């Protein structure tokens, strides 16, 4: 089994998951990787494991380099099962002197595996341990994205093993950022941020500031998913800084579902209005666009238009599900507008407005309902509201600069 030396005597020994297409609701059409790293020094240290079904890949990679029983420490940076699922088998095989984890990691390992007899070694935030010529400093990153999450930093190598942060669900035979297509890489990194970390943006901002204030030197970031940032770790740090500040761009989304194409006609007219102001617009039918792709666009869109007809006094299921998903990610600092057709009651617009009010979006209009099928005048009105939103986006970005 192929292993990769990422720094002298530090190897990638993880697994590529070529098959996964859904990651708790997130579409992973490019697959993913579960990265684990093996460091040789006076102590031999394994950082994280892999998803349970790929445990044998990890074991064979370790055996390529050493006898598993020679591993002294296992570091658990994060307890979610994609990184800890193989832990029971690996602990059995390795019989480690220590399983190193954060305080919350200890609690969560007990709650997952119910093995109080394992040799846990709980580290404090900022604690450093020596493993020979090199050392490991543990940096707690609570809620990025679980309470147990932490980074492992090896100062002598300027290497940050960053758990989920800075990752991408990108399954490839390449291990490094400079070996893959840059637009695909940044898209997958953005998609990861949008779907996993967006709601924790305040914690991301705080973490980036504390890393900068502490003067931690980083020349490689090794996340637990996707490729390792060796050529340009600054690129992903800068992108996180940008995404975490919810800085919108001159971009709007018209996200809709439709029953008999009336709401779709309105959606197109709203998009026309936005486009006529020079704002970049995407028309996103929930029937053909996956929610995890749409939220990737949400993070840098300044305007969000939601369209849905009324079904049984409520929303169509695709819009209801999308709002529930987006609500969990806590979008912020956007303009909003809701619209939709109806037959006799017409509550859909009210439900979409309520969601956007909860997110503190600035609504550019009270919402537009059309009975059954829009007239030419109705579509003209939709276009005007699109233009109104477009102008507000342009003005707000000018004031921001
Ligand atoms: Fe990749 Fe939160 O696990």
PDB file of C-alpha atoms and ligand atoms in Angstrom, residues 78 80 82-83 145 164 192 225, ligand 1:
ATOM      1  CA  UNK A  78     -11.469  14.492  16.817  1.00  0.00           C
ATOM      2  CA  UNK A  80     -16.354  11.817  14.939  1.00  0.00           C
ATOM      3  CA  UNK A  82     -14.912   9.102  10.173  1.00  0.00           C
ATOM      4  CA  UNK A  83     -11.672   9.546  12.150  1.00  0.00           C
ATOM      5  CA  UNK A 145     -16.608  21.539  14.663  1.00  0.00           C
ATOM      6  CA  UNK A 164     -11.464  18.765   9.931  1.00  0.00           C
ATOM      7  CA  UNK A 192     -16.561  22.042   3.088  1.00  0.00           C
ATOM      8  CA  UNK A 225      -9.826  15.282   4.600  1.00  0.00           C
TER       9      UNK A 225
HETATM   10 FE1  LIG B   1     -14.299  14.567   9.410  1.00  0.00          FE
HETATM   11 FE2  LIG B   1     -16.036  15.927  11.951  1.00  0.00          FE
HETATM   12  O1  LIG B   1     -15.297  14.560  10.990  1.00  0.00           O
END
